[in-house]
Tab-separated table of C-alpha atoms in Angstrom:
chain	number	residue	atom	x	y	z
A	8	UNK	CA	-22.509	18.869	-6.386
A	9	UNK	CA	-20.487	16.024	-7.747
A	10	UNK	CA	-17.299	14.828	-6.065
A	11	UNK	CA	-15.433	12.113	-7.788
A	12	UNK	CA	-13.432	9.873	-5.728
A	13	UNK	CA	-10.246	11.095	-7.173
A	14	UNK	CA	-9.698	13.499	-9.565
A	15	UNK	CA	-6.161	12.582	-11.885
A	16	UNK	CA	-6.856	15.840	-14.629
A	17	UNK	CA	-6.187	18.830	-11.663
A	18	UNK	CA	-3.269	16.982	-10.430
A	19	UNK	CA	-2.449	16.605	-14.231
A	20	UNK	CA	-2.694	20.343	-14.919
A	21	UNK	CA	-0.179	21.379	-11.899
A	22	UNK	CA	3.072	19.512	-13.943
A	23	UNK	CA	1.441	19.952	-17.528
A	24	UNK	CA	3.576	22.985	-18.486
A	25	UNK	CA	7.125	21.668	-16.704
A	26	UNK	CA	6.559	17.924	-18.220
A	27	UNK	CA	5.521	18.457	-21.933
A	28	UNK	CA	9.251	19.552	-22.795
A	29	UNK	CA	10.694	17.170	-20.638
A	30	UNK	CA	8.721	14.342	-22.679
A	31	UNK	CA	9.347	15.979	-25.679
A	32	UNK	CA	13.368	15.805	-24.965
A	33	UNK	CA	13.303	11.943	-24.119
A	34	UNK	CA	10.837	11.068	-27.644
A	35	UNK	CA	13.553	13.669	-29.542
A	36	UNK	CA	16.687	11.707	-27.998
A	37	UNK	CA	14.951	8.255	-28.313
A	38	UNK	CA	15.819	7.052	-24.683
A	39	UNK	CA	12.912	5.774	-24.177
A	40	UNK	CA	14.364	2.728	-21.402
A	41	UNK	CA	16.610	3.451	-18.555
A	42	UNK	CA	19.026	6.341	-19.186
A	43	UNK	CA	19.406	9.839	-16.686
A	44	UNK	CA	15.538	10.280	-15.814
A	45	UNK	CA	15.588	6.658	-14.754
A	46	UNK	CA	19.244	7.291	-12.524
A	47	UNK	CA	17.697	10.568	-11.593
A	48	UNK	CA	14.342	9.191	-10.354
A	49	UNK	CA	16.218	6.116	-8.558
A	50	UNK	CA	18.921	8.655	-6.570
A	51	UNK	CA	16.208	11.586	-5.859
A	52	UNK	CA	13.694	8.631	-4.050
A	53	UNK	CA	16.015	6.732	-2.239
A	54	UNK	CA	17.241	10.407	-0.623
A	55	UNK	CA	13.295	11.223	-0.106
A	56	UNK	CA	12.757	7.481	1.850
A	57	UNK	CA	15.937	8.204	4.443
A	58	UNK	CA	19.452	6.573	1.759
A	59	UNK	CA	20.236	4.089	0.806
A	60	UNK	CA	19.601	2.549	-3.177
A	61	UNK	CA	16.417	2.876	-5.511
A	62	UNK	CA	15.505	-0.005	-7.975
A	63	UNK	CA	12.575	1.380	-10.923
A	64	UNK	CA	10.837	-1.114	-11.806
A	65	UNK	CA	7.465	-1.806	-13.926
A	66	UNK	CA	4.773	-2.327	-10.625
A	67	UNK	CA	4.567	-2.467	-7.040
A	68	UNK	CA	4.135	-5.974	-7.686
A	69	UNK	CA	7.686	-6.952	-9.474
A	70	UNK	CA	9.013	-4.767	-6.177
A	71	UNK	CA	7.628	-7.182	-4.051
A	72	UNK	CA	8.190	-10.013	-5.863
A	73	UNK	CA	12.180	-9.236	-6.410
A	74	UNK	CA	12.577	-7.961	-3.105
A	75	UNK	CA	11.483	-11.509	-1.879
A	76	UNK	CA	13.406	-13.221	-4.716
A	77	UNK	CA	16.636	-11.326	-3.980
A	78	UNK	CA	16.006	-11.619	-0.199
A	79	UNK	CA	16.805	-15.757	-0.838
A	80	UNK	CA	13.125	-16.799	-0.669
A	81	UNK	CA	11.836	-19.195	-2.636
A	82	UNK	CA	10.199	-22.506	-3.012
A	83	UNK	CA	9.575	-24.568	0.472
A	84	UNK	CA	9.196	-21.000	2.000
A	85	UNK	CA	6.720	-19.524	3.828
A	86	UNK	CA	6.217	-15.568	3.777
A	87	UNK	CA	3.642	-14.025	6.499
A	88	UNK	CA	1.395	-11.018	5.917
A	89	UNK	CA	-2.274	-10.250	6.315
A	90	UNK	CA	-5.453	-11.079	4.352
A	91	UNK	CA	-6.777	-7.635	4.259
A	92	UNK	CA	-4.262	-6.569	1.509
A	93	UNK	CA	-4.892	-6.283	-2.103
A	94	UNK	CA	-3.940	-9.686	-4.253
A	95	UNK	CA	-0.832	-8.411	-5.715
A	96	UNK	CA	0.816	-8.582	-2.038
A	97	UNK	CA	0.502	-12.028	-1.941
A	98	UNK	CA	0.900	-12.819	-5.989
A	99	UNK	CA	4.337	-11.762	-5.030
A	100	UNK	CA	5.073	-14.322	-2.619
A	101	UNK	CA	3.624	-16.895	-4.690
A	102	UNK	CA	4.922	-15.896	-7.929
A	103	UNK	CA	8.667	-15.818	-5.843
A	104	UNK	CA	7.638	-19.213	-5.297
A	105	UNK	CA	7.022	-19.523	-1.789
A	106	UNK	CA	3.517	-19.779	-0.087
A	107	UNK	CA	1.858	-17.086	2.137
A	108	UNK	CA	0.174	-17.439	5.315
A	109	UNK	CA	-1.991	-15.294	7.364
A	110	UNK	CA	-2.301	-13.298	10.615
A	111	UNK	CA	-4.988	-10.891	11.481
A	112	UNK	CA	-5.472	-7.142	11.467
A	113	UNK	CA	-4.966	-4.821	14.376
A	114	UNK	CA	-9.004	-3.658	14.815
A	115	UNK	CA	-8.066	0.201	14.605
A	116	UNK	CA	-5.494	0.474	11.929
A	117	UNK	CA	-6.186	-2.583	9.633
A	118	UNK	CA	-2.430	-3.101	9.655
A	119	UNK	CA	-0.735	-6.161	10.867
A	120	UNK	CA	-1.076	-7.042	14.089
A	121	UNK	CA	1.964	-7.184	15.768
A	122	UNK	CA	0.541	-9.731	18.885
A	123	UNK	CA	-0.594	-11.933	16.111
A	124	UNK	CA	2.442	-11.880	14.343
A	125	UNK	CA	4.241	-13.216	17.247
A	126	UNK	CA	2.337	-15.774	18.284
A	127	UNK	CA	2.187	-17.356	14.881
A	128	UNK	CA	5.972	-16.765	14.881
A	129	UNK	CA	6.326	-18.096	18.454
A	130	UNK	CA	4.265	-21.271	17.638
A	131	UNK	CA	6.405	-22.013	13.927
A	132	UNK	CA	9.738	-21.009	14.923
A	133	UNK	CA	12.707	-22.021	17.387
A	134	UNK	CA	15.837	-21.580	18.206
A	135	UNK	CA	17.471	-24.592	19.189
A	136	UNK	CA	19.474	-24.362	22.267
A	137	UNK	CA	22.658	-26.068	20.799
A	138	UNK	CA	23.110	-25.250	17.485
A	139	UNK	CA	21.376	-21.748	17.577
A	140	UNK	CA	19.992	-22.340	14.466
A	141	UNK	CA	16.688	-21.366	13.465
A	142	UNK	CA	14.263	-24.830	13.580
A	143	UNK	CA	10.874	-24.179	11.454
A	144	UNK	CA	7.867	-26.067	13.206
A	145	UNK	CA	5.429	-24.947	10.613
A	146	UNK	CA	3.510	-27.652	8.575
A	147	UNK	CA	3.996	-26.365	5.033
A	148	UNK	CA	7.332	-25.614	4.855
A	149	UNK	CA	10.053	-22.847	6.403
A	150	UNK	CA	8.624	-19.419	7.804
A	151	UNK	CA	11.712	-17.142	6.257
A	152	UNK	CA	10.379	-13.753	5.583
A	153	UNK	CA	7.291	-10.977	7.079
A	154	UNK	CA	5.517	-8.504	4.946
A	155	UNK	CA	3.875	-5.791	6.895
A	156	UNK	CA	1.038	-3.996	4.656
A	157	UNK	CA	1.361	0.008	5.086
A	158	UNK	CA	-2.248	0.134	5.049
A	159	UNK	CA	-4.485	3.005	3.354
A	160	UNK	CA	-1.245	5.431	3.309
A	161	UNK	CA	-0.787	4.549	7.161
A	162	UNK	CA	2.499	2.531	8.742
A	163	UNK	CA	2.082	-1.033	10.545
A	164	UNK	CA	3.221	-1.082	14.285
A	165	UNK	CA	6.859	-1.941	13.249
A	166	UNK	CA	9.035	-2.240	16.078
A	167	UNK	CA	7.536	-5.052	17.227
A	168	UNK	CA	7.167	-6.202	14.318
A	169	UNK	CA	10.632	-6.098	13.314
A	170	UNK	CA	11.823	-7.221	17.020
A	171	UNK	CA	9.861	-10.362	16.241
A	172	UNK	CA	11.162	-10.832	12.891
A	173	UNK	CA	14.547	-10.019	14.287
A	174	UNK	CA	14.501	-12.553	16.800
A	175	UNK	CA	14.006	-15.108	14.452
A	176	UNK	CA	15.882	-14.097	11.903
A	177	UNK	CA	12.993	-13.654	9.229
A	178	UNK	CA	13.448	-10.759	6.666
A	179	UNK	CA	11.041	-7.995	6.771
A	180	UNK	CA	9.863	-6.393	3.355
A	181	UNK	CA	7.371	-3.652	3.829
A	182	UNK	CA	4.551	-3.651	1.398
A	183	UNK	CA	4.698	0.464	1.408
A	184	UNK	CA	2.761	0.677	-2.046
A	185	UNK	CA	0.113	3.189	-0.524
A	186	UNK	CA	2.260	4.573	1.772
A	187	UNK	CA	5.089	7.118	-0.363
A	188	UNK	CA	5.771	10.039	2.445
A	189	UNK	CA	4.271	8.380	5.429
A	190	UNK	CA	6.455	7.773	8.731
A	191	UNK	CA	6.314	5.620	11.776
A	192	UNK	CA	8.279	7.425	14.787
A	193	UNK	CA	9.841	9.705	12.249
A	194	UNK	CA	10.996	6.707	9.876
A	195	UNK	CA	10.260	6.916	6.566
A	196	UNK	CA	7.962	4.090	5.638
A	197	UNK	CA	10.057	1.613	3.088
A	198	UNK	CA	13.036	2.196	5.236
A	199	UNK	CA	12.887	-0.115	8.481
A	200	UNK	CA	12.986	-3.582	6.980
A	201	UNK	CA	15.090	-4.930	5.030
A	202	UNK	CA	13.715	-3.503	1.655
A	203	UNK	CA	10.591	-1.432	1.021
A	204	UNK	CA	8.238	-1.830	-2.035
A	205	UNK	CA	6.341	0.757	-3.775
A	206	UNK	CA	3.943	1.427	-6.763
A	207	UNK	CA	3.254	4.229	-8.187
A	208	UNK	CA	0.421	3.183	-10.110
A	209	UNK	CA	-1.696	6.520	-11.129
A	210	UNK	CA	-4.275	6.505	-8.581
A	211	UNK	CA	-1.458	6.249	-5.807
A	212	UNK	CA	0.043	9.753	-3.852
A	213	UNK	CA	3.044	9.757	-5.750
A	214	UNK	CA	1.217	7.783	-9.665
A	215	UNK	CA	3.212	7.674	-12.598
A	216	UNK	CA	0.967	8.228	-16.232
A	217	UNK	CA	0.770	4.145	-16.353
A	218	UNK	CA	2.564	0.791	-14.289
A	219	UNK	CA	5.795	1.779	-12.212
A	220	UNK	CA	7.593	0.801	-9.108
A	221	UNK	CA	10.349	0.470	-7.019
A	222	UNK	CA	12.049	-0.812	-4.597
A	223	UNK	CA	14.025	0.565	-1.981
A	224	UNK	CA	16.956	-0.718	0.505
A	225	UNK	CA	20.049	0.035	2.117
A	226	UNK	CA	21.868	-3.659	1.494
A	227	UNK	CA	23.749	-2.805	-2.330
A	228	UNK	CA	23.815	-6.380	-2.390
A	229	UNK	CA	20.181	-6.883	-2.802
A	230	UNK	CA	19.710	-3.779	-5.064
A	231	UNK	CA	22.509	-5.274	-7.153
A	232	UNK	CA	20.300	-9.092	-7.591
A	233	UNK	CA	17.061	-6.728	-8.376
A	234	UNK	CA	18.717	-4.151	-10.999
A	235	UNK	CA	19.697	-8.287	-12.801
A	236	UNK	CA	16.132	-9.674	-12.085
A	237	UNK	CA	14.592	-6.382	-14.105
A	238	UNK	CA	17.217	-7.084	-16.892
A	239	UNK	CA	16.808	-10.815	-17.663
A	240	UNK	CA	19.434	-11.493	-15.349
A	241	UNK	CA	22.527	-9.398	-16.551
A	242	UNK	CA	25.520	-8.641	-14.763
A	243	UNK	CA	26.284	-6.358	-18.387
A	244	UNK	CA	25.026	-6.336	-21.360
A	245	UNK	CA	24.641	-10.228	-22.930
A	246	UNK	CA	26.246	-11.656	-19.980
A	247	UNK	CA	23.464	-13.249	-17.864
A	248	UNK	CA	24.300	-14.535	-13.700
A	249	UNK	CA	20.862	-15.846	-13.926
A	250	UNK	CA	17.281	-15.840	-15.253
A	251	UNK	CA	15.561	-13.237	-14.656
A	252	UNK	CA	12.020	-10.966	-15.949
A	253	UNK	CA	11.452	-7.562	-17.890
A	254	UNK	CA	10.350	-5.700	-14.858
A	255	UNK	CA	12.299	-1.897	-16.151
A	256	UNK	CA	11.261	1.447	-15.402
A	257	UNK	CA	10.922	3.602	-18.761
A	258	UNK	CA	12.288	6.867	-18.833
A	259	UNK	CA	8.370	8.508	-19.716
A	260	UNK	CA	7.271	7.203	-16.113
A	261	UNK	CA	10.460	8.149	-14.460
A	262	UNK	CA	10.470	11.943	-15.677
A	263	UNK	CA	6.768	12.000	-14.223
A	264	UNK	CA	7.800	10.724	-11.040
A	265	UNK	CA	10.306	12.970	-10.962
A	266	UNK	CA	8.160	16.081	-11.059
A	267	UNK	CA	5.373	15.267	-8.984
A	268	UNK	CA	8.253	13.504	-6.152
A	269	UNK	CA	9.037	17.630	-6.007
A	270	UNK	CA	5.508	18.433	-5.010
A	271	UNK	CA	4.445	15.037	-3.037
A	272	UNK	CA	5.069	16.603	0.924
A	273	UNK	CA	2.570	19.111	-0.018
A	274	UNK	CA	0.179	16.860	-1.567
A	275	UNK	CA	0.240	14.475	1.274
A	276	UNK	CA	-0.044	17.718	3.807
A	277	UNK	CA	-3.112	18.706	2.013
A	278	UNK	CA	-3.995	15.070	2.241
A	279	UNK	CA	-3.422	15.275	5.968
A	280	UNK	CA	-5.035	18.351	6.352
A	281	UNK	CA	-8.520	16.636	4.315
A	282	UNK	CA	-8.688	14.049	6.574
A	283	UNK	CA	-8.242	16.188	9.934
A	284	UNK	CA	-11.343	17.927	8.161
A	285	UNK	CA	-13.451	14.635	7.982
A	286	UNK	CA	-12.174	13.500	11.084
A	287	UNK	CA	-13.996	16.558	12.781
A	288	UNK	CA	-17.022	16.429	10.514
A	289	UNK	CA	-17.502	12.491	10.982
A	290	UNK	CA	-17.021	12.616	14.929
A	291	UNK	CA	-20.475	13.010	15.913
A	292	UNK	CA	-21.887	11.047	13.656
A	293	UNK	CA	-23.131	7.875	14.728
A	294	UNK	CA	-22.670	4.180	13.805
A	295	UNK	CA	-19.584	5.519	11.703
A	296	UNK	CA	-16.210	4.719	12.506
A	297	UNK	CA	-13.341	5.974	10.678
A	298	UNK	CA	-10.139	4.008	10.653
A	299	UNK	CA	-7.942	6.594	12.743
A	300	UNK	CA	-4.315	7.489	12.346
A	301	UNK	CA	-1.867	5.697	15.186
A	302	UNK	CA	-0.259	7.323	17.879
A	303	UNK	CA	3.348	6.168	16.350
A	304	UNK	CA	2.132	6.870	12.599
A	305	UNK	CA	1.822	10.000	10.300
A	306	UNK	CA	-0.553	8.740	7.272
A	307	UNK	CA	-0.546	9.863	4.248
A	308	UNK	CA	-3.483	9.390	3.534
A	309	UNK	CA	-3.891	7.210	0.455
A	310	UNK	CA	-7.329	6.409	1.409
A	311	UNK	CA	-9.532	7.919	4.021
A	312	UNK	CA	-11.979	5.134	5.098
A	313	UNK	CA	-14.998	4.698	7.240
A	314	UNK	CA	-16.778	1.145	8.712
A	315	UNK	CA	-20.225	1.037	8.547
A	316	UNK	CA	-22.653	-1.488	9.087
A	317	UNK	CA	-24.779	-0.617	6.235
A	318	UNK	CA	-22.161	0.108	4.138
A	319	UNK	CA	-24.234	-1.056	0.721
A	320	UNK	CA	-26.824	1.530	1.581
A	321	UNK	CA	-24.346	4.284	2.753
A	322	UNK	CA	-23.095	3.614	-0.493
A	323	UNK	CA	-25.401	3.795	-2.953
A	324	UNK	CA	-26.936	6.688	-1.262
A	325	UNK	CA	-23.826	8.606	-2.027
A	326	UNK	CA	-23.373	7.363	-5.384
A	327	UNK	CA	-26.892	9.211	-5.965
A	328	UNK	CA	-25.930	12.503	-4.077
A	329	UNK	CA	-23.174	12.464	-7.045
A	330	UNK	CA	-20.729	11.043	-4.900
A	331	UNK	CA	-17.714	8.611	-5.638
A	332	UNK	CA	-16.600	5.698	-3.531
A	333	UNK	CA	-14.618	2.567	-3.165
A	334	UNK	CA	-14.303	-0.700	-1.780
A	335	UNK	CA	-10.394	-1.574	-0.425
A	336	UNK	CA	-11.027	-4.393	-0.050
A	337	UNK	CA	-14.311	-5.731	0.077
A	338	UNK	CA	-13.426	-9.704	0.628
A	339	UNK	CA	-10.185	-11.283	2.137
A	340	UNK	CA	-8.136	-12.704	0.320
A	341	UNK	CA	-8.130	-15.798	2.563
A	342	UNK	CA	-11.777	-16.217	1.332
A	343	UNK	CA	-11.136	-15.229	-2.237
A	344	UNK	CA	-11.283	-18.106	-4.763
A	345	UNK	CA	-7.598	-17.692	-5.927
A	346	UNK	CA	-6.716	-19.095	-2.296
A	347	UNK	CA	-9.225	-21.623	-1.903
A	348	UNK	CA	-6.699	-24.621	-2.089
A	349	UNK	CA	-5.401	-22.903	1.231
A	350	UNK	CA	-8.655	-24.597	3.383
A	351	UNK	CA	-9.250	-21.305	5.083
A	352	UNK	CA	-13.268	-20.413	6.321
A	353	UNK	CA	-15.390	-17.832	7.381
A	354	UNK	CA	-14.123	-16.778	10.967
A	355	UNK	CA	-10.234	-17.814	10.464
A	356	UNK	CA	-9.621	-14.258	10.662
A	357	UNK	CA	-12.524	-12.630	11.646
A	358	UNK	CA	-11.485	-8.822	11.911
A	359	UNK	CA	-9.740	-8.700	8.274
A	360	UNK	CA	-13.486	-10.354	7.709
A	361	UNK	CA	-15.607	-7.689	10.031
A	362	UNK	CA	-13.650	-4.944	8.062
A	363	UNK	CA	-13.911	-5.956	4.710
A	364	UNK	CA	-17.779	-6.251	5.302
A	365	UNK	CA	-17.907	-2.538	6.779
A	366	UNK	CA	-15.565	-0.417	5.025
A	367	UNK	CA	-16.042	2.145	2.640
A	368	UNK	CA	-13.928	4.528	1.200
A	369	UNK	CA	-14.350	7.968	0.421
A	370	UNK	CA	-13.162	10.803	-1.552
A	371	UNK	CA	-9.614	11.878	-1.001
A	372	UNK	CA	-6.743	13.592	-3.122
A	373	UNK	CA	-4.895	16.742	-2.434
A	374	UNK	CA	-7.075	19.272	-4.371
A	375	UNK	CA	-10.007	18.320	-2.535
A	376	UNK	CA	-11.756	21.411	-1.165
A	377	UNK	CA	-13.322	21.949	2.419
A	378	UNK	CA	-16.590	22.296	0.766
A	379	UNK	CA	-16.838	18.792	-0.843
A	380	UNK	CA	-15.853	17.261	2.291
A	381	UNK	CA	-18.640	19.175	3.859
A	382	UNK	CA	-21.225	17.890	1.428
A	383	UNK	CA	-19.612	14.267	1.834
A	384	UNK	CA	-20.379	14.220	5.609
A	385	UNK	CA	-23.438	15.681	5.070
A	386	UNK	CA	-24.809	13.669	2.837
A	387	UNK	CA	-23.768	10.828	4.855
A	388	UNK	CA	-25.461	12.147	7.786
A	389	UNK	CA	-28.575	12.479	5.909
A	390	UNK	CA	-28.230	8.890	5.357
A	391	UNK	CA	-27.169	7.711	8.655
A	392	UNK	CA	-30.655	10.119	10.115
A	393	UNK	CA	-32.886	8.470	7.725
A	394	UNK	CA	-31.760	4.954	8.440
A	395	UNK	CA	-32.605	5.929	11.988
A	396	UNK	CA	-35.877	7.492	11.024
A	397	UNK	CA	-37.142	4.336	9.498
A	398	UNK	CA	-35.599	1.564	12.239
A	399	UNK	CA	-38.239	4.194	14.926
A	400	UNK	CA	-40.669	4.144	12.884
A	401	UNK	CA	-40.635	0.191	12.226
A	402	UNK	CA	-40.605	-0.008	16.426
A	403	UNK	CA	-43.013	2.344	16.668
């Protein structure tokens, strides 16, 4: 049996028949940037992520990046999130011009941990008593906004998150770019913090045919400074308030979006339903842990991922068996050569590290059937029974 890691071309077939006229309307018309699938997309998201407005852009990153830019941060700034993210997360804080710093992962979730969070906040921030301004102890420059990673289509802890952030007066922009459907206590991931990014890169539960984004928020002031950072800086037309990027939506990617948004809850159910299926499976199965929804959190599922020690072995074993896999993410970005100039070593952040070294990632998309997931977990059990096999043996 083969089982890719995710299959695009059954999705593909599902909208085939519903999109091709669509597409052929926009190339006939010639509206190929902005224009009604664009509006259309923007209104129909923001109503499926709780109100409030919808900004298309070109990537998950440019919705981070603007977000932060729009937000007021900027050089001399300091943004906190976690180093088991991918890169893009914190290319947005740099490329906004600020610097990011670390805090660990909570052990269960991989998400930010909120304990962490707060005593780096604790220890950089004050209020002073007289002014009740905010006073920034940190050495490398102002601590002035949090981005919580919405891990593997699963939420971060955010109420204490945010009731950190909130106390000193740090914005909060949720990195929800694997996370389109999920919920924490019934709130739509994207819609606690201040403003909540997304891609929709195709691989992702809600992919467009190539790079898209957004970003979403209830403050029109902010979605007002992002719709001028995607458009060079207009106000209108010619007329520029500032400098700003190409970062549009096209219409192609929009009128995608806006046909698989209609059938995304029942993708991420089946999603749900997948995992519940490996969850069982995987339970007795030992020296695997799988990386469990929260309490407080409905996933969606992104990514369904197991730790393992051997997790080279596990892998290649399954890559023979005709099985696909991935790595997300197999070193921290506090250890990745792009960061370097940051001074950070092994053991600064040692369960983002323990993770990275253990995790694998296994098949999951909504058309997956009960009987690849069975050959999945059995095939890792074959593995896991061998391994064990030859460790007696060696003691024997």
């Amino acid at each position: 049996m083969q089982v890719p890691f995710l299959d695009l071309k059954v999705q593909y077939r599902q909208i085939e028949a519903e999109l091709k006229p669509v597409l052929e309307e926009i190339m006939a018309n010639g509206a190929f940037i902005g224009g009604p699938q664009v509006s259309a997309f923007e209104e129909e998201f923001a109503a499926f992520c709780g109100g409030g407005h919808c900004v298309g852009l070109n990537s998950g990153t440019d919705a981070l990046r603007f977000a932060l830019m729009a937000a007021g941060v900027g050089p001399g700034d300091e943004v906190i999130t976690v180093p088991h993210t991918f890169i893009a997360t914190t290319e947005a804080i740099s490329q906004a011009g600020a610097t990011p710093v670390f805090v660990d992962v909570d052990p269960q979730t991989g998400c930010m941990d909120p304990a962490r969070l707060r005593e780096f906040v604790e220890h950089s921030c004050a209020i002073d008593a007289s002014t009740r301004q905010l006073v920034n102890r940190s050495t490398n420059g102002s601590v002035k906004a949090v981005i919580p990673v919405h891990l593997y289509g699963q939420p971060a802890d955010m109420d204490p998150i945010l009731e950190t952030a909130g106390k000193h007066n740090l914005a909060v922009v949720e990195d929800a770019c694997q996370a389109h459907g999920a919920r924490y206590k019934g709130r739509p991931a994207g819609s606690m913090g201040l403003a909540g990014c997304f891609s929709f890169y195709p691989g992702k539960n809600l992919g467009a045919f190539g790079d898209a984004g957004a970003v979403v928020t209830k403050d029109e002031t902010l979605a007002k400074t992002m719709r001028m950072l995607r458009e060079h800086g207009q106000s209108q037309k010619y007329y520029h308030d500032m400098e700003g990027y190409t970062g549009r939506l096209d219409a192609i990617q929009a009128a995608v979006l806006r046909l698989k948004l209609r059938r995304l809850a029942d993708w991420n159910r089946a999603r749900r339903e997948n995992a519940k299926l490996y969850d069982r499976l995987l339970s007795d199965v030992p020296g695997v842990a799988v990386v469990r929804e929260a309490p407080s959190a409905q996933s969606v599922y992104h990514l369904y991922v197991i730790l393992v020690d051997d997790r080279d072995g596990l892998q290649q074993h399954l890559s023979q068996k005709g099985i696909g896999t991935g790595l997300h993410y197999p070193l921290p970005l506090h250890l990745q050569k792009a960061y370097a100039a940051m001074g950070h070593k092994k053991g600064d952040f040692p369960v983002s590290e323990r993770t990275a070294s253990r995790l694998l990632s296994l098949p999951m998309f909504a058309e997956l059937t009960p009987p690849q997931i069975e050959y999945v977990v059995g095939s890792i059990k074959e593995y896991v029974e061998g391994a064990r096999f030859k460790v007696q043996g060696a003691r024997g």
